[in-house]
PDB file of C-alpha atoms in Angstrom:
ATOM      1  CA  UNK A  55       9.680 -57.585  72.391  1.00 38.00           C
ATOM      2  CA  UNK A  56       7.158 -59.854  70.554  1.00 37.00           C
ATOM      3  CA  UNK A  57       7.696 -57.125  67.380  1.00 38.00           C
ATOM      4  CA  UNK A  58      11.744 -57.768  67.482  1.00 34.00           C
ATOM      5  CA  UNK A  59      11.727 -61.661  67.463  1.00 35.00           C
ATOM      6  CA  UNK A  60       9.217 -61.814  64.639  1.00 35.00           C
ATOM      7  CA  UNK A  61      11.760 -59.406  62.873  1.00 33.00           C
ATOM      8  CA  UNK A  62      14.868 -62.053  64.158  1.00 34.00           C
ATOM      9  CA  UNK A  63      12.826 -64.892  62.975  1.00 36.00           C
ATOM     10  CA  UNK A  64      11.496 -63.315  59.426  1.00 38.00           C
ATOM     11  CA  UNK A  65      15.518 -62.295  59.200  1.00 39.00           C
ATOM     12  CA  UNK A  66      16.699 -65.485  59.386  1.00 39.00           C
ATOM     13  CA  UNK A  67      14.084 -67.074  57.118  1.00 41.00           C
ATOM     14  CA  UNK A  68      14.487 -64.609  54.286  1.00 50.00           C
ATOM     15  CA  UNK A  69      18.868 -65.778  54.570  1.00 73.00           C
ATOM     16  CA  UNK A  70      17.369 -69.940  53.936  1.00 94.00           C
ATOM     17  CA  UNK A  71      14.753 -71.405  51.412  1.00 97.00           C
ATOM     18  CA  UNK A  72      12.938 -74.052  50.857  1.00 98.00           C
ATOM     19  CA  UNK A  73      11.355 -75.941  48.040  1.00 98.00           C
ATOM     20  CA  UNK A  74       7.193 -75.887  48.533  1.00 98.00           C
ATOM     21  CA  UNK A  75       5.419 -76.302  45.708  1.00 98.00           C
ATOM     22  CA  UNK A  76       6.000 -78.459  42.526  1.00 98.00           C
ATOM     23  CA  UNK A  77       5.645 -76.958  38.824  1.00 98.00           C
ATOM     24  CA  UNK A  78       4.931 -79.619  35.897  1.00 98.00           C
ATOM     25  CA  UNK A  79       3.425 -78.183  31.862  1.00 96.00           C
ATOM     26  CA  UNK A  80       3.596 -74.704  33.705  1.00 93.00           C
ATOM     27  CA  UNK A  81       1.352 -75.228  36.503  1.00 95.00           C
ATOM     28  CA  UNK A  82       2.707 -74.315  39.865  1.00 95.00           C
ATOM     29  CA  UNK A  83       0.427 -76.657  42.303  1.00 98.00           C
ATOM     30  CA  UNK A  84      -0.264 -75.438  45.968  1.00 98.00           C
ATOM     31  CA  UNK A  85       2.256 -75.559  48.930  1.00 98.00           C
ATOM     32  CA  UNK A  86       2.932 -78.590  49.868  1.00 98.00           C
ATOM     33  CA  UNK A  87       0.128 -80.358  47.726  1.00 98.00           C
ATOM     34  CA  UNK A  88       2.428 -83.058  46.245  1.00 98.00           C
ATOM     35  CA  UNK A  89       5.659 -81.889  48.191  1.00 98.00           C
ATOM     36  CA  UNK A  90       6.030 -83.246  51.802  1.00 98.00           C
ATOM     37  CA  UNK A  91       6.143 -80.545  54.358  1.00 98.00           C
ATOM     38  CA  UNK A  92       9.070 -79.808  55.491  1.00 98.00           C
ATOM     39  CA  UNK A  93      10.685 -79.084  59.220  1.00 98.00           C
ATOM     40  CA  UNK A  94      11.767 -75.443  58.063  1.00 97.00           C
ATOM     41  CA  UNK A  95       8.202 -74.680  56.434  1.00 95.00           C
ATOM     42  CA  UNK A  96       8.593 -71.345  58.824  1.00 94.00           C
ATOM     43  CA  UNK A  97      12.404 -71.311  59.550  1.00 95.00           C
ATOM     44  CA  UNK A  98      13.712 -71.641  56.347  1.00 96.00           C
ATOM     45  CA  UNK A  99      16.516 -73.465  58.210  1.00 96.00           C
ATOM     46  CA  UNK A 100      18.974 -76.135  57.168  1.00 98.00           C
ATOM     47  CA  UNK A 101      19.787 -79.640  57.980  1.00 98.00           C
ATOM     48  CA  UNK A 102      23.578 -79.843  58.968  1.00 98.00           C
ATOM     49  CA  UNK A 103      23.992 -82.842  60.465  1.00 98.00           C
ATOM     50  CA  UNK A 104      24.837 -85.574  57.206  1.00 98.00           C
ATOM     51  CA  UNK A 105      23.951 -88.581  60.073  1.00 98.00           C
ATOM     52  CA  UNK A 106      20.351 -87.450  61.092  1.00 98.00           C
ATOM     53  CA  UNK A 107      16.904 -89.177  59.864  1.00 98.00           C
ATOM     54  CA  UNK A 108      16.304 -85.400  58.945  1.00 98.00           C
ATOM     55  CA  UNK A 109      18.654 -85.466  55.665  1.00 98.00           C
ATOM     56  CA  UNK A 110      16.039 -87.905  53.797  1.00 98.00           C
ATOM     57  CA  UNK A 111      13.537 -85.660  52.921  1.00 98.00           C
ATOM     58  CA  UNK A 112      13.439 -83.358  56.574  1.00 98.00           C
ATOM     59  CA  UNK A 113       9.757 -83.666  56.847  1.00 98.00           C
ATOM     60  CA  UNK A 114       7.677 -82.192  59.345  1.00 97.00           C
ATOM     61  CA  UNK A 115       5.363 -84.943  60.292  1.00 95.00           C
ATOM     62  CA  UNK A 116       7.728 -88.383  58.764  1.00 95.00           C
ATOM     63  CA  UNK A 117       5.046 -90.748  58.182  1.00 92.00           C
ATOM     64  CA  UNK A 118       2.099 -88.273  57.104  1.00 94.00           C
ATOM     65  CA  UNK A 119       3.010 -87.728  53.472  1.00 96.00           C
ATOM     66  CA  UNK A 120       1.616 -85.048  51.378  1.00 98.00           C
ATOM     67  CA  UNK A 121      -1.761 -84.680  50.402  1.00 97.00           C
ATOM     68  CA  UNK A 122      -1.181 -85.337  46.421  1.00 98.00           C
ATOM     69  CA  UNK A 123       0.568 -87.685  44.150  1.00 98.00           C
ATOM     70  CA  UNK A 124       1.663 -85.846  40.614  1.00 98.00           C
ATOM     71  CA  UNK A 125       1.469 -88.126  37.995  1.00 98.00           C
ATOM     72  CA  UNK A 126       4.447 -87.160  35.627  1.00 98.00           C
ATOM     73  CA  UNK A 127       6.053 -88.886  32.239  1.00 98.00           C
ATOM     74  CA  UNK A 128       9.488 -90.510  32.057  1.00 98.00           C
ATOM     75  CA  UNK A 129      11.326 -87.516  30.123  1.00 98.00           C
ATOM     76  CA  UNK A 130       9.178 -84.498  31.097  1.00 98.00           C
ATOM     77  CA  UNK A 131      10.931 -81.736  33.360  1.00 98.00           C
ATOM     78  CA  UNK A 132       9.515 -81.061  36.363  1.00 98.00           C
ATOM     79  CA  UNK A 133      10.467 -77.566  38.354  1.00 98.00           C
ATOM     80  CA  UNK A 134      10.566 -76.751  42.032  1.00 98.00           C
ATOM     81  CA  UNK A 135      10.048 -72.913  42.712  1.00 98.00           C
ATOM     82  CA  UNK A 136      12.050 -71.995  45.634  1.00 98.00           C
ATOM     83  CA  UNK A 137      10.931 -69.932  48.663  1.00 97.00           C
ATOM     84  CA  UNK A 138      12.224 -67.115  47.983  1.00 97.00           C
ATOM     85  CA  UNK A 139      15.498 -68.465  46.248  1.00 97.00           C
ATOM     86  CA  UNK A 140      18.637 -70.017  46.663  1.00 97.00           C
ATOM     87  CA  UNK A 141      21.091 -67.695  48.314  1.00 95.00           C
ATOM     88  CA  UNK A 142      23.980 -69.596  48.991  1.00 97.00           C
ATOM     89  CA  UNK A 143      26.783 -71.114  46.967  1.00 97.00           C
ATOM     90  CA  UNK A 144      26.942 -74.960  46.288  1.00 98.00           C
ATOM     91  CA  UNK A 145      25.798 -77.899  44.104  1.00 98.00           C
ATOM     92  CA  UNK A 146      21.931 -78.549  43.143  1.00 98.00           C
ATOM     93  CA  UNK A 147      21.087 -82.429  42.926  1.00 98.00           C
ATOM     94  CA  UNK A 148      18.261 -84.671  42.467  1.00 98.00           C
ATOM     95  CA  UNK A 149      17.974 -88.235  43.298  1.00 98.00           C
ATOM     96  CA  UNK A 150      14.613 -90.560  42.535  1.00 98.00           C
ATOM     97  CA  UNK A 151      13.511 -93.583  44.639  1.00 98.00           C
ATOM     98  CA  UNK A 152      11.203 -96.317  43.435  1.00 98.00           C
ATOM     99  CA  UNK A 153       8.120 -97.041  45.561  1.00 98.00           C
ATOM    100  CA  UNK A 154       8.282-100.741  46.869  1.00 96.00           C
ATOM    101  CA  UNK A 155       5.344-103.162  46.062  1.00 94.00           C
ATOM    102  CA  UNK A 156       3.086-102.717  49.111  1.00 95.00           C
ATOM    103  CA  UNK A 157       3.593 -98.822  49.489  1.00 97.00           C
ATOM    104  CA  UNK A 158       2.471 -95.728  47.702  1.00 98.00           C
ATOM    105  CA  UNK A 159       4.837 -92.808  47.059  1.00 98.00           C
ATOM    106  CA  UNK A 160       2.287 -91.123  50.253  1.00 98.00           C
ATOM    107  CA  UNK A 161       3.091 -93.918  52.535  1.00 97.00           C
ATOM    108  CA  UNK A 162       7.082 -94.827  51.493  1.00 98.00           C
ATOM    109  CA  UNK A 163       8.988 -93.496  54.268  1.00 97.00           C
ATOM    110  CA  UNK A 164      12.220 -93.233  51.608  1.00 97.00           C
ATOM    111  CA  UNK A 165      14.217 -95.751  54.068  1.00 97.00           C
ATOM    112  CA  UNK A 166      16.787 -98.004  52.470  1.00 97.00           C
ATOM    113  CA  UNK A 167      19.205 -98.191  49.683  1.00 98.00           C
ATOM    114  CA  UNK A 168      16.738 -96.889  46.835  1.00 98.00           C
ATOM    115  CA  UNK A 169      18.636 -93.149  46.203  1.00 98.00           C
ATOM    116  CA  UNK A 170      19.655 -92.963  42.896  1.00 98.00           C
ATOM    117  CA  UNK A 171      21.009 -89.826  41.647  1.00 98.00           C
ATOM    118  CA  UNK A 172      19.364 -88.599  37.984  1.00 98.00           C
ATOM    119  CA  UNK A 173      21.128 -84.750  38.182  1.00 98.00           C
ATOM    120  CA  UNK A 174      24.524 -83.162  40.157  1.00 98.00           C
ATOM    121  CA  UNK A 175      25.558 -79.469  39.329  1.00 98.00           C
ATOM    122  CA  UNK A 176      29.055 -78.724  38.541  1.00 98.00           C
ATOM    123  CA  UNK A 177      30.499 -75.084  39.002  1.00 98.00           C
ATOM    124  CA  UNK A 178      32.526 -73.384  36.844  1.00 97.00           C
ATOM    125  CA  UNK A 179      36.358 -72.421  37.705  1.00 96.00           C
ATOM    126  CA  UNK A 180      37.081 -68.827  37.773  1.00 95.00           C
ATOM    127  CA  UNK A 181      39.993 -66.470  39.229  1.00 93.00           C
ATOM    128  CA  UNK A 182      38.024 -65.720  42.067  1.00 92.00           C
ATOM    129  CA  UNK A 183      36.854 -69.083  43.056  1.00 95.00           C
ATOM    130  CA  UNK A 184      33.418 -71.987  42.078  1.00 97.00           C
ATOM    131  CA  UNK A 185      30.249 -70.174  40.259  1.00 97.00           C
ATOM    132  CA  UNK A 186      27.296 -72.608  40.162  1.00 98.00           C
ATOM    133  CA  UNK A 187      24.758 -71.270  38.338  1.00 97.00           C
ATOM    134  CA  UNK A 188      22.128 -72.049  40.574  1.00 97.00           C
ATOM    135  CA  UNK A 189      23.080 -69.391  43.243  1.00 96.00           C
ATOM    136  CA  UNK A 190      20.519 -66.666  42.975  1.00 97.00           C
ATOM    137  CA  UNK A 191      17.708 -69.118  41.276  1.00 98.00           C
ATOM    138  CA  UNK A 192      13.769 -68.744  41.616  1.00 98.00           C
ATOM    139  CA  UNK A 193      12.491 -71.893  40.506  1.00 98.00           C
ATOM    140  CA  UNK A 194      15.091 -75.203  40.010  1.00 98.00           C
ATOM    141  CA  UNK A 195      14.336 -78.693  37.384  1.00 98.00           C
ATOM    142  CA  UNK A 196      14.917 -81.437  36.411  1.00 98.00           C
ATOM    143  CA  UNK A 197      14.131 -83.948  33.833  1.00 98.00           C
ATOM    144  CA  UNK A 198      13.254 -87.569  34.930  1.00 98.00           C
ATOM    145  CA  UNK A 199      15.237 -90.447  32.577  1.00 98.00           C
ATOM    146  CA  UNK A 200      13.102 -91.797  30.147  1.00 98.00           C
ATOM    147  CA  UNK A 201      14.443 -95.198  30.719  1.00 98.00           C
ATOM    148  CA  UNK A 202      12.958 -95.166  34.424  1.00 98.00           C
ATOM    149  CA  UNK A 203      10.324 -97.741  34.943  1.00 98.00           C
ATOM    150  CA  UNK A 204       6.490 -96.662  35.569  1.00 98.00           C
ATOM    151  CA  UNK A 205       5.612 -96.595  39.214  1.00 98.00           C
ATOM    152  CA  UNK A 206       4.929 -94.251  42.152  1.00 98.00           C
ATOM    153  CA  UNK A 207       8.864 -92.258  42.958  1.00 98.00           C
ATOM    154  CA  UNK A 208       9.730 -89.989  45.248  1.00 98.00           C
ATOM    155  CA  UNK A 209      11.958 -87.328  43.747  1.00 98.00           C
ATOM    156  CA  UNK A 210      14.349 -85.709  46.237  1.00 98.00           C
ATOM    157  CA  UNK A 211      15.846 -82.111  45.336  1.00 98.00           C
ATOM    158  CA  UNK A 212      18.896 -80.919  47.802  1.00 98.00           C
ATOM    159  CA  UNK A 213      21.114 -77.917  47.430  1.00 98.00           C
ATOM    160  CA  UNK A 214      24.026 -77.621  49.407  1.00 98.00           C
ATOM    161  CA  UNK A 215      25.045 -74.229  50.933  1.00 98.00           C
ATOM    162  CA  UNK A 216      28.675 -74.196  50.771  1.00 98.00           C
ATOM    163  CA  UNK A 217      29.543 -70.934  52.213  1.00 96.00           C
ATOM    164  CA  UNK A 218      29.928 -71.596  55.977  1.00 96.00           C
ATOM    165  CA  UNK A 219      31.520 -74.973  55.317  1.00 97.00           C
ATOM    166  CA  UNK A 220      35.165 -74.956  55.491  1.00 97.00           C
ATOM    167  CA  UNK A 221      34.361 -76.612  59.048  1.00 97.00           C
ATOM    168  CA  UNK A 222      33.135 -79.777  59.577  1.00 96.00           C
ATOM    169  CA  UNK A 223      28.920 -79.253  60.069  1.00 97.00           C
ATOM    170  CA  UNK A 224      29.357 -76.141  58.248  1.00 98.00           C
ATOM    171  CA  UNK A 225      27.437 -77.315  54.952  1.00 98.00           C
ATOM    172  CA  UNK A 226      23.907 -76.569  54.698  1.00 98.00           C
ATOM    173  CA  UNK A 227      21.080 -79.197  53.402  1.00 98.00           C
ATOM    174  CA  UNK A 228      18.324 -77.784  51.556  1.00 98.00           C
ATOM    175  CA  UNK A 229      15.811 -80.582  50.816  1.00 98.00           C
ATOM    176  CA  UNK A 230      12.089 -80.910  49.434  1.00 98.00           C
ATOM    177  CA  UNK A 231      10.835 -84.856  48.550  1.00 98.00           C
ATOM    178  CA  UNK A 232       8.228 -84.957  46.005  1.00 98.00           C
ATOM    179  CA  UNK A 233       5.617 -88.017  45.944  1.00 98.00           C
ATOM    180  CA  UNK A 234       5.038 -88.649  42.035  1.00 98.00           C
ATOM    181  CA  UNK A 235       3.408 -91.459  39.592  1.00 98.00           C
ATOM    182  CA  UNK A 236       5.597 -91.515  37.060  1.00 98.00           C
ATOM    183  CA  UNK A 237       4.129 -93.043  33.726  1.00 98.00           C
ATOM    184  CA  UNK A 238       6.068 -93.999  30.293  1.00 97.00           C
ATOM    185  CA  UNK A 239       7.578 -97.093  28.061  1.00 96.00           C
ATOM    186  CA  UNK A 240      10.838 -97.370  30.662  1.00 97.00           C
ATOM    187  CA  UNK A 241      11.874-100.591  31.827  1.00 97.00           C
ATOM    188  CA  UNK A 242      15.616 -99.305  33.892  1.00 97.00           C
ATOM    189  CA  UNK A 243      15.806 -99.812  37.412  1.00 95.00           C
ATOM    190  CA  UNK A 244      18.208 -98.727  39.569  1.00 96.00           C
ATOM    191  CA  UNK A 245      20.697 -99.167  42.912  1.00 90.00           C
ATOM    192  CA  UNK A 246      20.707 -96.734  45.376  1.00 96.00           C
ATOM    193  CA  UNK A 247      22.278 -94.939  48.552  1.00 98.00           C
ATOM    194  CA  UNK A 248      20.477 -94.663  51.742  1.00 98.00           C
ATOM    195  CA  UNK A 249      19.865 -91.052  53.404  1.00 98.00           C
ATOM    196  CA  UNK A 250      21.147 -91.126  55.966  1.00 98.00           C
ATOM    197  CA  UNK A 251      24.550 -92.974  55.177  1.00 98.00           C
ATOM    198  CA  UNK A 252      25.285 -91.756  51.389  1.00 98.00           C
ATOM    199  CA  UNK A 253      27.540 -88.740  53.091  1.00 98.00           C
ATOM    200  CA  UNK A 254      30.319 -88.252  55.441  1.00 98.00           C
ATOM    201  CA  UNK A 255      30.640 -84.735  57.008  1.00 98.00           C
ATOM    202  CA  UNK A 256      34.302 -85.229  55.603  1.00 98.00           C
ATOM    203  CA  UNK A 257      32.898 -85.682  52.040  1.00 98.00           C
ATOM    204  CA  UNK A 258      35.335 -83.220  49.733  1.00 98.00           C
ATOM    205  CA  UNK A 259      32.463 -82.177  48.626  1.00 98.00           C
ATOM    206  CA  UNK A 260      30.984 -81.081  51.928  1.00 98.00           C
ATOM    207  CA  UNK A 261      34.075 -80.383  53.547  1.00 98.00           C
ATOM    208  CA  UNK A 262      35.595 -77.500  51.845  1.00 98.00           C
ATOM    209  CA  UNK A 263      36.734 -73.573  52.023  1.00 98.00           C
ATOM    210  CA  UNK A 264      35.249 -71.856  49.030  1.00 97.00           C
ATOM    211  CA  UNK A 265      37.292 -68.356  50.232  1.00 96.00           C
ATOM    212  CA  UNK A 266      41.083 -69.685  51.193  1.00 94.00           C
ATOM    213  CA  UNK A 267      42.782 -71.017  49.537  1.00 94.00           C
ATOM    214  CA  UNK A 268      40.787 -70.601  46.054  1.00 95.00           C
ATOM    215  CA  UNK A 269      39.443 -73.908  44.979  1.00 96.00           C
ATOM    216  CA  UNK A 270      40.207 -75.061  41.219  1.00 95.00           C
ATOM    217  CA  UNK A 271      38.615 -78.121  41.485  1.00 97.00           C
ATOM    218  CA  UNK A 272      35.040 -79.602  42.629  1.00 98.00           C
ATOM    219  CA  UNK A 273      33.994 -83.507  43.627  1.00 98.00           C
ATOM    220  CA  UNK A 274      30.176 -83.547  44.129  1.00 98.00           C
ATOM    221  CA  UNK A 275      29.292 -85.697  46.930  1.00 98.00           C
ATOM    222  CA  UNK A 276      27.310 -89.153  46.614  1.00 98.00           C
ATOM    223  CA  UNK A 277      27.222 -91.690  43.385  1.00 98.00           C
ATOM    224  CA  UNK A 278      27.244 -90.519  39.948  1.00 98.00           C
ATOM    225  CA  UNK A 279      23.860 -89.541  38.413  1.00 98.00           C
ATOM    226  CA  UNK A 280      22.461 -92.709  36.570  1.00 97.00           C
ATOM    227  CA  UNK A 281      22.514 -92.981  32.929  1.00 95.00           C
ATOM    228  CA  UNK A 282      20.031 -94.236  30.520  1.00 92.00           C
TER     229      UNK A 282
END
């Protein structure tokens, strides 16, 4: 019996992913060195619910941080390997949130109105419905702005699993929060949304049927990624 719910489990982790480690010059650092540890570290599971605590950065332990910072420069791209890759449909996005005076990006809970967006994937149309190209990915990136100010971030990636969510708690959350020093001549600082509280379940882009009828359109969820 003990054999066929390790199989259920290990099924139902290899259908979900997760984001563990962080990859910066080419140098893939350890799980969960500079990435918080997530809830699904075993499950692979997703955060459905757009109203729960969980959506920030769905973290194991809130309050324990990861063991590393990752000191980065404004205008470097930083990658995410995924665990063992993204294998739904839906949007890839990555927001940044500046460190208040007082904290360190270990000890910032992420709490507040400091969510800016700096990257939202858009699909392309075809006959048979959206292709983002991120379905299928190993390893995800992003740049940071170059305009950002120095200080300690977190960076926040999410993918959305769209497949299951032509009913309302259907979408799937993918999330990984990454605790970095970022370094550089910027001076730009930004508004943000709060997680929870940037999404409604009944977001467009979070409500929809990707199968019937055939979507020709596609309105990300959340602000519009920042400019420099």
């Amino acid at each position: 019996m003990k054999s066929v719910a390790f199989l259920a489990l290990l099924g139902a982790a290899q259908a979900h992913y997760t984001f563990p480690k962080l990859s910066y010059n080419g140098a893939a650092s350890a799980e969960w060195e500079f990435i918080r540890e997530t809830t699904n570290h075993y499950s692979h599971g997703p955060v459905q619910d757009v109203n729960d605590s969980q959506l920030r950065c769905y973290e194991l332990n809130p309050g324990t941080g990861a063991s590393g910072i990752k000191t980065v420069t404004a205008g470097s791209s930083i990658a995410f390997p995924v665990d063992p890759s993204i294998q739904h449909p839906g949007p890839m996005h990555f927001y940044l949130a500046k460190v208040p005076s007082g904290n360190t990006a270990k000890t910032f809970s992420g709490e507040g109105n400091v969510w800016f967006k700096i990257y939202e994937e858009h699909p392309s149309v075809t006959d048979s419905g959206l292709v983002w190209s991120s379905n299928g990915a190993t390893q995800v990136s992003v740049t940071i702005p170059s305009c950002v100010a120095p200080g300690d971030y977190l960076l926040r990636v999410e993918h959305i699993g769209l497949h299951s969510a032509g009913d309302k708690g259907g979408a799937q959350f993918y999330i990984g929060c990454a605790q970095l020093t970022v370094t550089g001549s910027g001076s730009k600082t930004f508004s943000g949304v709060s997680f929870p509280g940037a999404y409604s379940a009944s977001d467009p882009g979070i409500l929809i049927n990707l199968y019937w009828p055939i979507p020709t359109s596609y309105k990300n969820p959340g602000p519009a990624p920042v400019k420099c």
